[in-house]
XYZ file of C-alpha atoms in Angstrom:
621
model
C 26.949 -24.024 10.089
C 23.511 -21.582 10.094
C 24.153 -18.338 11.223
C 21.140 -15.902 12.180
C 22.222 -12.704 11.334
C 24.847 -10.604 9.474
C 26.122 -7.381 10.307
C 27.636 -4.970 7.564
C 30.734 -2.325 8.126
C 32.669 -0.556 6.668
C 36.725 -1.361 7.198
C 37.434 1.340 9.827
C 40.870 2.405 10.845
C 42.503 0.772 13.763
C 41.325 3.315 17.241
C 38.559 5.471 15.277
C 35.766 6.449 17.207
C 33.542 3.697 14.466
C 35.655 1.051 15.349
C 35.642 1.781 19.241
C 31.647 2.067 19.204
C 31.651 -1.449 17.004
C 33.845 -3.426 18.942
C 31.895 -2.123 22.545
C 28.571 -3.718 20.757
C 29.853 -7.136 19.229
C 31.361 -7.259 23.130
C 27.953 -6.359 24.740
C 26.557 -9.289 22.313
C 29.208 -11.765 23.675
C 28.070 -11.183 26.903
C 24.882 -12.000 26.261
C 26.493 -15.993 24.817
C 25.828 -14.655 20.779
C 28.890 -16.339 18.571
C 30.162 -14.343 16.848
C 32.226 -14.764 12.722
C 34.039 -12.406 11.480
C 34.426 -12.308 7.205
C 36.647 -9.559 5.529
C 36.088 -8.773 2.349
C 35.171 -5.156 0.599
C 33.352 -4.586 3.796
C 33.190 -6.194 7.233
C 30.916 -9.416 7.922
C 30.059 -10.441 10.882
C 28.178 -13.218 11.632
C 26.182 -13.520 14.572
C 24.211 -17.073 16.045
C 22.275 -16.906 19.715
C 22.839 -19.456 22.326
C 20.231 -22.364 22.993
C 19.472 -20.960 25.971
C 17.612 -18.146 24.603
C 15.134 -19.819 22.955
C 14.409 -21.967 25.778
C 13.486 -18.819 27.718
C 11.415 -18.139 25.132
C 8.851 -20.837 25.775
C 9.253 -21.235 28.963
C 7.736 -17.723 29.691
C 5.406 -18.164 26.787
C 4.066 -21.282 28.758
C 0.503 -21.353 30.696
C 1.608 -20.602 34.123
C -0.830 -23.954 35.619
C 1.367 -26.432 32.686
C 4.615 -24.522 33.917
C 4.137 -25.788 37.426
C 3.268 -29.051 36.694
C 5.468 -29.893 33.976
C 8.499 -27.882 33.602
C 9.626 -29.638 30.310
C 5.798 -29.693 28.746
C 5.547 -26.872 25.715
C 2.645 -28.027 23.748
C 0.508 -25.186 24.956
C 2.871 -22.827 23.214
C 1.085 -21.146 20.475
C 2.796 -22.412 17.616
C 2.534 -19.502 14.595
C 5.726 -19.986 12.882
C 8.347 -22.146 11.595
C 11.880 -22.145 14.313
C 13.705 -20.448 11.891
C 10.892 -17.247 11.938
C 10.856 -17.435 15.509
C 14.650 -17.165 15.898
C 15.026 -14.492 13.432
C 12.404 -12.141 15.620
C 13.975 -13.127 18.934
C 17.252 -12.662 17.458
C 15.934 -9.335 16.087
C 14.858 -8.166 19.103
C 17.710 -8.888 21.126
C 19.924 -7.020 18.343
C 17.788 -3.887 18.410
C 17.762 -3.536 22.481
C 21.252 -4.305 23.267
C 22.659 -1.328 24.424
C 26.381 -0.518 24.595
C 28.254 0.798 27.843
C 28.099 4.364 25.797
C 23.550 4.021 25.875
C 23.546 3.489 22.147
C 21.275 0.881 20.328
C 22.198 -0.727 16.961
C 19.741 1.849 15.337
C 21.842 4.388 16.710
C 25.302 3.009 15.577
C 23.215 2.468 11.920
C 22.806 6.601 12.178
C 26.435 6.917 13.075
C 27.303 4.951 9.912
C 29.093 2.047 12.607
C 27.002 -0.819 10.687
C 25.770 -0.255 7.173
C 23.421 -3.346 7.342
C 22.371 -5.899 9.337
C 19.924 -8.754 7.827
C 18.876 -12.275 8.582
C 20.328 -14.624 6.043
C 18.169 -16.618 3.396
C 17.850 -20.577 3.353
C 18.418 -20.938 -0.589
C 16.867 -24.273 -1.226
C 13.233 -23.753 0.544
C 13.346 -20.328 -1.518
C 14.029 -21.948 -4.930
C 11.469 -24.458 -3.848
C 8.769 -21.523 -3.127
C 9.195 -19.656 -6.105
C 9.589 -22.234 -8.617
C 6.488 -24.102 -7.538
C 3.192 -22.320 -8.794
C 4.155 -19.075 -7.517
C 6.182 -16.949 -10.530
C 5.890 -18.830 -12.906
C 3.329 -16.881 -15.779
C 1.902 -19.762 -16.646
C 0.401 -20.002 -13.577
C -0.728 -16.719 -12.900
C -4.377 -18.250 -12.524
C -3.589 -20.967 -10.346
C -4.273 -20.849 -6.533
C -0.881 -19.537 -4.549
C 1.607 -21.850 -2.149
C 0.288 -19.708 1.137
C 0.953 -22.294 3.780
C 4.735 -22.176 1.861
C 4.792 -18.844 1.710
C 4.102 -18.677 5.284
C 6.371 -21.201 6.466
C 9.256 -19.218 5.028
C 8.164 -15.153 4.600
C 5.694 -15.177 7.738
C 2.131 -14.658 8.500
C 2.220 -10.987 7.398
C 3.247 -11.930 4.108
C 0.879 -15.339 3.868
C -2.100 -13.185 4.693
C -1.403 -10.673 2.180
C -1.188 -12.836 -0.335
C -4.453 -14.650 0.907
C -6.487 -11.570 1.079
C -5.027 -10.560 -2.467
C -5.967 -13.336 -4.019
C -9.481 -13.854 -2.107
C -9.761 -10.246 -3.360
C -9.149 -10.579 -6.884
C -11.277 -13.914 -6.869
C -14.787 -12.018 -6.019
C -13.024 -9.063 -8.098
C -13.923 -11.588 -11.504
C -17.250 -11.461 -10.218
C -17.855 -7.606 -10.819
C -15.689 -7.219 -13.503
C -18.084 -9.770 -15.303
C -20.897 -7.876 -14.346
C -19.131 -4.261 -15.091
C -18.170 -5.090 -18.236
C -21.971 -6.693 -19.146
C -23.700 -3.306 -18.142
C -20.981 -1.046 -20.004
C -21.423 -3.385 -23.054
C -25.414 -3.069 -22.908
C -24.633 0.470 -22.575
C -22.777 0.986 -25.820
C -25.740 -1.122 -27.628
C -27.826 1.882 -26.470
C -26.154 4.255 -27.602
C -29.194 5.622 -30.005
C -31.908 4.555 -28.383
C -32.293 7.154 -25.846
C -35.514 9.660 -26.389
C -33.584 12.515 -24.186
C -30.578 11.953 -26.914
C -32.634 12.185 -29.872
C -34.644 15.251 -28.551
C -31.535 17.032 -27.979
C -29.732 15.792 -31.180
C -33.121 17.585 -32.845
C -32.676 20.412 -30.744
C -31.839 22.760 -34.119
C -33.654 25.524 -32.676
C -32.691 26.255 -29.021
C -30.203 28.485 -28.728
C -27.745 28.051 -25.522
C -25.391 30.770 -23.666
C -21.931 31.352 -24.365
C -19.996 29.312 -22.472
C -16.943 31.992 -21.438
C -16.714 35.551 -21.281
C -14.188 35.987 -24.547
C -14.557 34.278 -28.181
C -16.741 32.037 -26.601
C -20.297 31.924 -29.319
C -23.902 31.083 -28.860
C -24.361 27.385 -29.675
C -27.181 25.119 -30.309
C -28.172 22.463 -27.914
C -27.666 19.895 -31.020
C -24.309 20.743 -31.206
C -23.705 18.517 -27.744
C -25.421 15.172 -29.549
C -22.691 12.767 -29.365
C -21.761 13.990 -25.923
C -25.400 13.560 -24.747
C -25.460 9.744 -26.690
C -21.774 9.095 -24.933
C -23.606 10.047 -21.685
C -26.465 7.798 -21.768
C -24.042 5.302 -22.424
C -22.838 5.745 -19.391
C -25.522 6.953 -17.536
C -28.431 4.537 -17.468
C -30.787 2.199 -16.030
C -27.872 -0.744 -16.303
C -26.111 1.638 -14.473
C -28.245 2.017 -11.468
C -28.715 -1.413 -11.161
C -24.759 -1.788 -11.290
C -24.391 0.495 -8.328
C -27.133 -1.369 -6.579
C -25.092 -4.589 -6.932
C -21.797 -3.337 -6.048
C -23.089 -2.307 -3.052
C -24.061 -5.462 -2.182
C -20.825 -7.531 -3.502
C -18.699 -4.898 -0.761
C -20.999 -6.255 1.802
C -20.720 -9.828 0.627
C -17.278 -9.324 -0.260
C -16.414 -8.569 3.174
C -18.495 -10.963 5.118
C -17.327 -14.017 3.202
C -13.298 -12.342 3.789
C -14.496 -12.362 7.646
C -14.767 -16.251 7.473
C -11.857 -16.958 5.015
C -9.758 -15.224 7.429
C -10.883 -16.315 10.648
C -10.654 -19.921 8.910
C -6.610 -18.885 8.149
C -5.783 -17.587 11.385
C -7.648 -20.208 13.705
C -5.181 -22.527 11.417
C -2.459 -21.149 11.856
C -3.428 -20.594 16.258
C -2.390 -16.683 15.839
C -5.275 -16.565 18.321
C -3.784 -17.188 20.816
C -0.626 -15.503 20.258
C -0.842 -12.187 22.251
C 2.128 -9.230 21.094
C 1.926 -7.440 24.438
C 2.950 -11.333 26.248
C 5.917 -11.424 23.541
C 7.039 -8.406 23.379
C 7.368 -8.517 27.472
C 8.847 -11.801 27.325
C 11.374 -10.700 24.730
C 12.460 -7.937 27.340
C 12.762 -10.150 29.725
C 15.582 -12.620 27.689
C 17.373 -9.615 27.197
C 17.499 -8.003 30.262
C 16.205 -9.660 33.507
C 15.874 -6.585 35.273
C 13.808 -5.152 32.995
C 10.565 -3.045 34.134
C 7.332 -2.545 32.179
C 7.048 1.092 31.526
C 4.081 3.124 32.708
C 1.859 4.186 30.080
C -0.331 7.386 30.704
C -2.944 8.143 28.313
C -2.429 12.452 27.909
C -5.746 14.214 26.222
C -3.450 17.067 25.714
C -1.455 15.371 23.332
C -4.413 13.717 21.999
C -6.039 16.989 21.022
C -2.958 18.253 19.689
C -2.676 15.289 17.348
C -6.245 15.709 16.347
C -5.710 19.631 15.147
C -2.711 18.444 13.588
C -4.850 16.175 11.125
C -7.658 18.655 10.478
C -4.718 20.742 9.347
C -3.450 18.286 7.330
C -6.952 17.303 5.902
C -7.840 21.050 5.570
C -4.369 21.440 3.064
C -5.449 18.442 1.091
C -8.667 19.709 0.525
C -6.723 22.836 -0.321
C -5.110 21.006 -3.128
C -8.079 19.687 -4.553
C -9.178 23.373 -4.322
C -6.013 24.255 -6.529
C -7.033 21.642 -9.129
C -10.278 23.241 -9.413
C -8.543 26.663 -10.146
C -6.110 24.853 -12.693
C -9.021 23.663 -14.598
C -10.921 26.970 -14.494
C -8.170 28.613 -15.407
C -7.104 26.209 -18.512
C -10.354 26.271 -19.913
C -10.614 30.258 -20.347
C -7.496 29.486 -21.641
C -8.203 26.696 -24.005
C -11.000 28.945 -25.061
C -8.496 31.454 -26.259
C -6.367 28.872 -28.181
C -5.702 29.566 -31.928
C -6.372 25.569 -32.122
C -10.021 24.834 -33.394
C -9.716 21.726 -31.201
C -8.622 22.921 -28.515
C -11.745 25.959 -28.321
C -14.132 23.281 -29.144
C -13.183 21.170 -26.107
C -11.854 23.089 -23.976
C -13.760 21.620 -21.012
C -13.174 18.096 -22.224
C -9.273 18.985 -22.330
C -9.146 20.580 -19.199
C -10.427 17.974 -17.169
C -8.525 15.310 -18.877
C -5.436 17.151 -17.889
C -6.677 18.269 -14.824
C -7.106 14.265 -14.212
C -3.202 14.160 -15.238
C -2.549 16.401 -12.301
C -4.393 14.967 -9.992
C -2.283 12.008 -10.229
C 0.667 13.444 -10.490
C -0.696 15.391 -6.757
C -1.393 11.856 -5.705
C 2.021 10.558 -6.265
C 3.673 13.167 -4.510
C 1.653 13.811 -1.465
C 1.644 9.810 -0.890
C 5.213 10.556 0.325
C 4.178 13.661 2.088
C 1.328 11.780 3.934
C 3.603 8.940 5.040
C 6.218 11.320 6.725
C 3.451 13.049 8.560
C 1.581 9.996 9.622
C 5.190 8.678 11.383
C 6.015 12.332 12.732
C 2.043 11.905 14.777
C 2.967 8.765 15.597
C 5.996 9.427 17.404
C 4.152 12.671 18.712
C 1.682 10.396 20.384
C 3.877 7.819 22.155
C 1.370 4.847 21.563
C 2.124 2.205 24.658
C 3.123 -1.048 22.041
C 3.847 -1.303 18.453
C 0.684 -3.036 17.272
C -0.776 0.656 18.329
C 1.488 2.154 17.032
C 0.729 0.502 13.283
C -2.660 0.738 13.610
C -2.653 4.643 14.926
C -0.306 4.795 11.395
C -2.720 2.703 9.369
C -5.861 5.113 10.213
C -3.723 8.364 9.815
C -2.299 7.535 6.499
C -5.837 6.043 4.949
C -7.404 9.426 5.728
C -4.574 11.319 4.478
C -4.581 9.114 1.399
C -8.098 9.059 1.019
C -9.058 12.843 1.147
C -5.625 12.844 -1.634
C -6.965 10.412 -4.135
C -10.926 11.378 -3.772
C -11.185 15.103 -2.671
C -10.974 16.254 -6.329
C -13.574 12.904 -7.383
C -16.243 14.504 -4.406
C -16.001 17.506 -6.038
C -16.773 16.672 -9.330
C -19.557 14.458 -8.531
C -21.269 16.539 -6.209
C -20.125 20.300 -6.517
C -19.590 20.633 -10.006
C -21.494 22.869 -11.660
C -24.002 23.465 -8.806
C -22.174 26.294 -6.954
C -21.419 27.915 -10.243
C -24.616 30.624 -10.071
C -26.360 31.633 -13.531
C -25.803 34.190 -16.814
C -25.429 37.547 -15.547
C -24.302 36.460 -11.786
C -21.595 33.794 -12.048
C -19.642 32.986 -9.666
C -15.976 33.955 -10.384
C -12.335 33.028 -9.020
C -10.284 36.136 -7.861
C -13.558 38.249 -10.354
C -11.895 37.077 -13.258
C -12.764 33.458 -14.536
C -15.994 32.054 -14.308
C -16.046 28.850 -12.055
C -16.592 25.679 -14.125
C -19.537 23.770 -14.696
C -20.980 20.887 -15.767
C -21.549 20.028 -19.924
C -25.428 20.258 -20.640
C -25.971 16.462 -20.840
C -24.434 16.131 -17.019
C -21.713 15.850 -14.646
C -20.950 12.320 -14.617
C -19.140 12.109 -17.782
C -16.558 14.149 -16.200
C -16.266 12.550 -13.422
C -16.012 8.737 -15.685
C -13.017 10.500 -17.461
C -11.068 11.803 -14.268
C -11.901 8.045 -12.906
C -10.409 6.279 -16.048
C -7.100 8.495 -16.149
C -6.582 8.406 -12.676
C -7.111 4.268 -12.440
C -5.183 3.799 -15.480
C -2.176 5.996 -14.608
C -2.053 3.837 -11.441
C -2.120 0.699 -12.896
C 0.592 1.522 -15.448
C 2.932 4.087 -14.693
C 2.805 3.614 -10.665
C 3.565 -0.555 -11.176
C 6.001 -0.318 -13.740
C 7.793 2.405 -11.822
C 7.272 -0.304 -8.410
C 9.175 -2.650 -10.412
C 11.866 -1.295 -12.285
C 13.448 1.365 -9.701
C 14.502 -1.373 -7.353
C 14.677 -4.361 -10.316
C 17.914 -1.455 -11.285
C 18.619 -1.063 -8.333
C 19.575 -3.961 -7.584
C 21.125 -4.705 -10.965
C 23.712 -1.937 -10.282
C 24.562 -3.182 -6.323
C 25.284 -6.789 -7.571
C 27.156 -5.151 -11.127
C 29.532 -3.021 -8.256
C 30.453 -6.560 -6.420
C 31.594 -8.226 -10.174
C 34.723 -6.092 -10.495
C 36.294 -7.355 -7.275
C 35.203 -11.553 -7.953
C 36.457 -11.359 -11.229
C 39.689 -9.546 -10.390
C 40.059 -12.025 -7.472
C 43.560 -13.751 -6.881
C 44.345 -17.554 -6.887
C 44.989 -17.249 -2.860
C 41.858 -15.835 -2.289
C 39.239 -17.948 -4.534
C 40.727 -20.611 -2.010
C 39.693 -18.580 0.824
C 36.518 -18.191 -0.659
C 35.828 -21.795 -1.493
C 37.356 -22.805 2.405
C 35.185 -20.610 3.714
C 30.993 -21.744 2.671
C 29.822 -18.538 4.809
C 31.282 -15.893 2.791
C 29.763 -16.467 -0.454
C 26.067 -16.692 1.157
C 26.600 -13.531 2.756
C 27.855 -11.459 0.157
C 25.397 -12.816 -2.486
C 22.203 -11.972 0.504
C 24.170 -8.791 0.768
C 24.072 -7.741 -2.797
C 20.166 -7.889 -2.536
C 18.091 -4.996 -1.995
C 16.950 -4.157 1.831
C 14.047 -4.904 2.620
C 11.679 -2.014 3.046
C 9.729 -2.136 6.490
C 7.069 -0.232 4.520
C 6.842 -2.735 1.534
C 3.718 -4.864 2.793
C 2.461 -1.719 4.275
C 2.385 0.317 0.914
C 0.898 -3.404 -0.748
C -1.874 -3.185 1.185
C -2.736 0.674 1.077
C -2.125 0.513 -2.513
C -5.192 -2.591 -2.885
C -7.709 -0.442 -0.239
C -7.330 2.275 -2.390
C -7.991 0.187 -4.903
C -10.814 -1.425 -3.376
C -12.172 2.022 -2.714
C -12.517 3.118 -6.079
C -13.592 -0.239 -7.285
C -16.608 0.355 -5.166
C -17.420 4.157 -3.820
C -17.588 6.055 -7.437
C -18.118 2.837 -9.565
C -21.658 3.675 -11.021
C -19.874 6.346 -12.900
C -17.082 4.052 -14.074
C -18.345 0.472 -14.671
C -14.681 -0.608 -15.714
C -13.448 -0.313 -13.139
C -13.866 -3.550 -11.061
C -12.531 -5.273 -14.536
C -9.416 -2.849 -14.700
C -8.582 -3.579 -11.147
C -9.301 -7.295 -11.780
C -6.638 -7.708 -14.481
C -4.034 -5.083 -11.882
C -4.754 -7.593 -9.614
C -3.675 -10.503 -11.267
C -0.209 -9.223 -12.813
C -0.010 -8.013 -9.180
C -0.124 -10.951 -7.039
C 3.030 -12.693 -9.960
C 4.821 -8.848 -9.885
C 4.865 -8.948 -5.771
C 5.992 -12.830 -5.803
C 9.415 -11.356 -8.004
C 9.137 -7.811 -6.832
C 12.331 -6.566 -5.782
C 10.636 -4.202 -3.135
C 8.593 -6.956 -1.389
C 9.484 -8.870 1.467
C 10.421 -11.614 -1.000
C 13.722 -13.723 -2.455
C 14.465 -11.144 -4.302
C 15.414 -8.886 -1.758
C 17.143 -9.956 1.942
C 15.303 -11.516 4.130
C 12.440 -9.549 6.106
C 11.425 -9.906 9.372
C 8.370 -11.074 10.555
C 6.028 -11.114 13.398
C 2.735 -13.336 13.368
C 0.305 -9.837 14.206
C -2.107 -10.103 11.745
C -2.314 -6.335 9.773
C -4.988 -7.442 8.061
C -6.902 -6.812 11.282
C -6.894 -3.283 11.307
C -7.192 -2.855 7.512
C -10.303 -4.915 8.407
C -12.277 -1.971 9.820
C -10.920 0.302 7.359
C -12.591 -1.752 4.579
C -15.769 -2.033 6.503
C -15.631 1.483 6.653
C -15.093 2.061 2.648
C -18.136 -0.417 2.364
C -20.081 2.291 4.450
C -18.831 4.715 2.179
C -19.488 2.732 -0.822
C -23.314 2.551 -0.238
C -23.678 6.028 0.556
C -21.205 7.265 -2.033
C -23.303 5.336 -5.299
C -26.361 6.387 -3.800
C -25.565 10.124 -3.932
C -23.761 9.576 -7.405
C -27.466 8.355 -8.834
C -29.098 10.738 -6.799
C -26.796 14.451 -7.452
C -24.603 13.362 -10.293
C -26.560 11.281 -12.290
C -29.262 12.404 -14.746
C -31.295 9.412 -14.107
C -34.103 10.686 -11.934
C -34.546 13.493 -13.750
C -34.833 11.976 -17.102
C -37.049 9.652 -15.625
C -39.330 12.069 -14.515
C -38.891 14.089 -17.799
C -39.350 10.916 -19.929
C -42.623 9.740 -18.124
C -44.191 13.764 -17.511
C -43.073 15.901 -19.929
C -41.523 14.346 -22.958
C -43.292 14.707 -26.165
C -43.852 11.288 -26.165
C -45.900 11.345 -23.279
């Protein structure tokens, strides 16, 4: 027998309040014609199943009214977007989530009040085994195309579609990386070749400013040759051109994702499906007297809202303000160091670390950002939970974006520009001089704080993704072993009589499913995608760094404990596409893209003006 859902408690005593407020909703539910098993064990199980009737509500209000009065039995003009046992899962969901006990309390609320500990939809073990083991986890086939039509049959369109995009993504992703790693090759080949390199590596004679107030020497221009060579290699004509192109692959990248996707959804006829029309009819099956609520759009609270994220972008600015100081700060104090190393790159060290930081910033105000973003949301009161998400979706890309590239705009187009001259620098609190950029140019600093920051992510930040819940749930299936193995003859033959209990302790001991786990998987690849593309004529790499991410990702989400996969319980699933919304967001970072490499060639890179040096003024000339 298949049950749809499972509710964890605790064992309560007889006449508590927990057990009063428990029974009152398991009643409410049998009201409604929900069957109801209960399973005792360390904890209380009970297992619920709707009535047919339900269902048939369903798509009978889902039906085109003209069909409906002609054929009362006809339901092939149903938009068909998942398989039955998705579709019963969300309406069972639903139902769950809005039944409401004689005391006005929802099943959220009795999860608050510690009533239920859990409640989760149970797997279907044989179509998962099937899923996973069939060119989907496996490493060996980390380069073959995915199951999606599988993976949405069982996990959902949400899931399918990231998966989809993720892999259409890292497909045109091998294109750049090819093409990356080409123009940082040619630029290591010239590493001697450039005239401005040798000029300054000959440079014997001109003598430069100190470059801090204490134990800080004059120097000679030829002291910066390898820095100036490591620069060109970075910062050439291969470059440009490699800007020029990525601009172009966003814009192609995008426009060919347009008609993969539209060619996906019209497939699977989410077209058609409208949330507003479910989300009424769903209201309807569980409460025929329900009314829609009236929805009042209030510019008050609109405007509020909107201060409320200047403040917050005006604090993460404020950070990346901080960082600045930090690095200011350590290099008059890497200056100072008794380590010959440590004086002779002090700006090279201080940025590195600086980088570190900046990460380390990231990682904590992505929490920060997240709790904010939901506290606006609820501020605002959007009408229907498709708004809702995509009122979250902008609020938390902005947030995220002015975290991860506030520092990254400074560098590349403030650094050492705002810094005045000898004998009127600009200083922080009159004490340290602000930074600036090393004679050969700015975007060396900015291709180290790139490189740190990418490969921090792509290391620490997965491996961390993994193992916390990969433990976690290690240690909530360890707790369960004690009480099987210590079992008694009497009650392995309950167990064994009883087919239910087994499934629903073993989907118990898995790790809940996050509601924010797709979410954070795609914020975590348009993040990506943005530095893969806005800063990427100062990094080349980084299209073939986020390339090879990409590919341990797609096999690391398929096993991930955190995803909305077998390895966790069973997620719920709705056929709203949330690729949609993360669709104008990436148009948007193409926008940014374009303008972003242009200004990088035109402020942060030396290339014009060693163009105009080399062909005017250059002793070659």
């Amino acid at each position: 027998e298949k049950w749809d859902f499972v509710l964890v408690s605790d064992i309560h005593e007889v006449g508590s309040e927990k057990e009063i407020k428990r029974k009152k909703f398991l009643d409410e539910l049998s009201k409604k014609g929900f069957t109801i098993k209960k399973i005792e064990d360390k904890k209380l199980f009970y297992g619920v199943r709707a009535p047919k009737h339900i269902f048939q509500k369903y798509q009978w209000l889902l039906r085109n009214p003209d069909s409906r009065l002609q054929n009362s039995n006809a339901h092939h003009d149903i938009p068909v977007t998942t398989s039955f046992s998705l579709l019963r899962i969300r309406i069972v969901n639903f139902i769950l989530q809005n039944t409401m006990t004689p005391d006005l309390e929802k099943l959220h609320d009795l999860m608050k009040k510690k009533v239920f500990e859990a409640t989760f939809p149970l797997h279907e073990k044989e179509e998962v085994r099937e899923i996973l083991t069939e060119k989907w986890t496996r490493w060996r086939d980390i380069f073959f195309q995915q199951p999606i039509e599988k993976i949405r049959c069982y996990f959902g369109e949400k899931v399918a579609l990231y998966f989809a995009w993720l892999g259409w993504y890292t497909y045109l992703l091998g294109i750049a990386a090819v093409v990356g790693l080409v123009v940082f090759v040619a630029g290591i080949t010239v590493f001697n070749s450039s005239q401005v390199s040798k000029e300054i590596c000959e440079a014997n004679n001109t003598i430069m400013c100190p470059l801090c107030d204490q134990k800080c020497p004059f120097w000679l221009l030829s002291d910066t040759c390898t820095y100036a060579k490591v620069t060109h290699m970075i910062d050439n004509e291969g470059t440009v051109l490699f800007a020029m192109f990525m601009a172009i692959w966003a814009t192609v990248f995008l426009e060919l994702w347009k008609r993969q996707r539209a060619t996906v959804v019209t497939d699977w006829d989410l077209y058609r499906w409208d949330e507003e029309e479910e989300e009424l009819a769903l209201e309807l099956i569980n409460n025929l007297q329900h009314e829609p609520r009236q929805y009042q759009h209030s510019y008050f609270r609109s405007t509020i809202i909107l201060l409320l994220v200047l403040v917050m972008i005006a604090v993460l600015i404020g950070i990346a303000h901080a960082l600045v100081i930090y690095r200011v700060v350590a290099t008059a104090l890497f200056t100072q160091s008794s380590f010959e190393f440590l004086r002779e790159q002090a700006n090279t060290v201080a940025v590195m670390t600086g980088a570190v930081l900046h990460y380390i910033t990231i990682v904590i105000m992505t929490k920060v950002n997240r709790r904010v973003a939901l506290y606006l949301c609820d501020l605002e009161k959007p009408r229907t939970f498709s708004q809702r998400e995509n009122n979250f979706t902008v609020k938390i890309f902005t947030f995220q974006f002015f975290t991860n590239f506030s520092s990254l705009i400074y560098i590349a187009f403030f650094l050492g520009r705002i810094n005045g001259h000898p004998g009127n620098y600009v200083r922080i609190a009159g004490r340290w001089r602000l930074e600036e950029c090393h004679p050969s140019g700015c975007i060396t600093d900015l291709f180290i704080q790139m490189a740190i920051i990418m490969l921090l992510k792509q290391t620490i930040s997965n491996v961390m993704e993994y193992l916390v819940p990969w433990i976690s749930h290690k240690l909530r299936k360890k707790q369960q072993r004690p009480k099987k193995r210590n079992m008694m003859l009497g009650e392995e033959e309950e167990a064994a009589e009883d087919p239910c209990k087994r499934q629903w302790l073993s989907n118990y001991q898995l790790n809940e499913v996050n509601i924010f786990s797709l979410f954070d998987e795609f914020l975590e690849m348009v993040i990506q995608y943005s530095f893969t593309t806005i800063f990427v004529a100062a990094f080349p790499l980084a299209p073939l760094l986020a390339f090879f991410n990409n590919l341990f990702e797609i096999h690391l989400d398929a096993i991930n404990p955190r995803t909305p996969t077998a390895s966790c319980q069973r997620g719920l699933t709705d056929p709203s596409s949330p690729a949609g919304i993360w669709l104008q967001v990436l148009e948007a970072v193409g926008i940014l893209a374009v303008i972003g490499n242009g200004l990088v060639i035109a402020i942060t890179s030396d290339f014009i003006p060693v163009q105009v040096y080399k062909y005017t003024y250059s002793p070659c000339v």
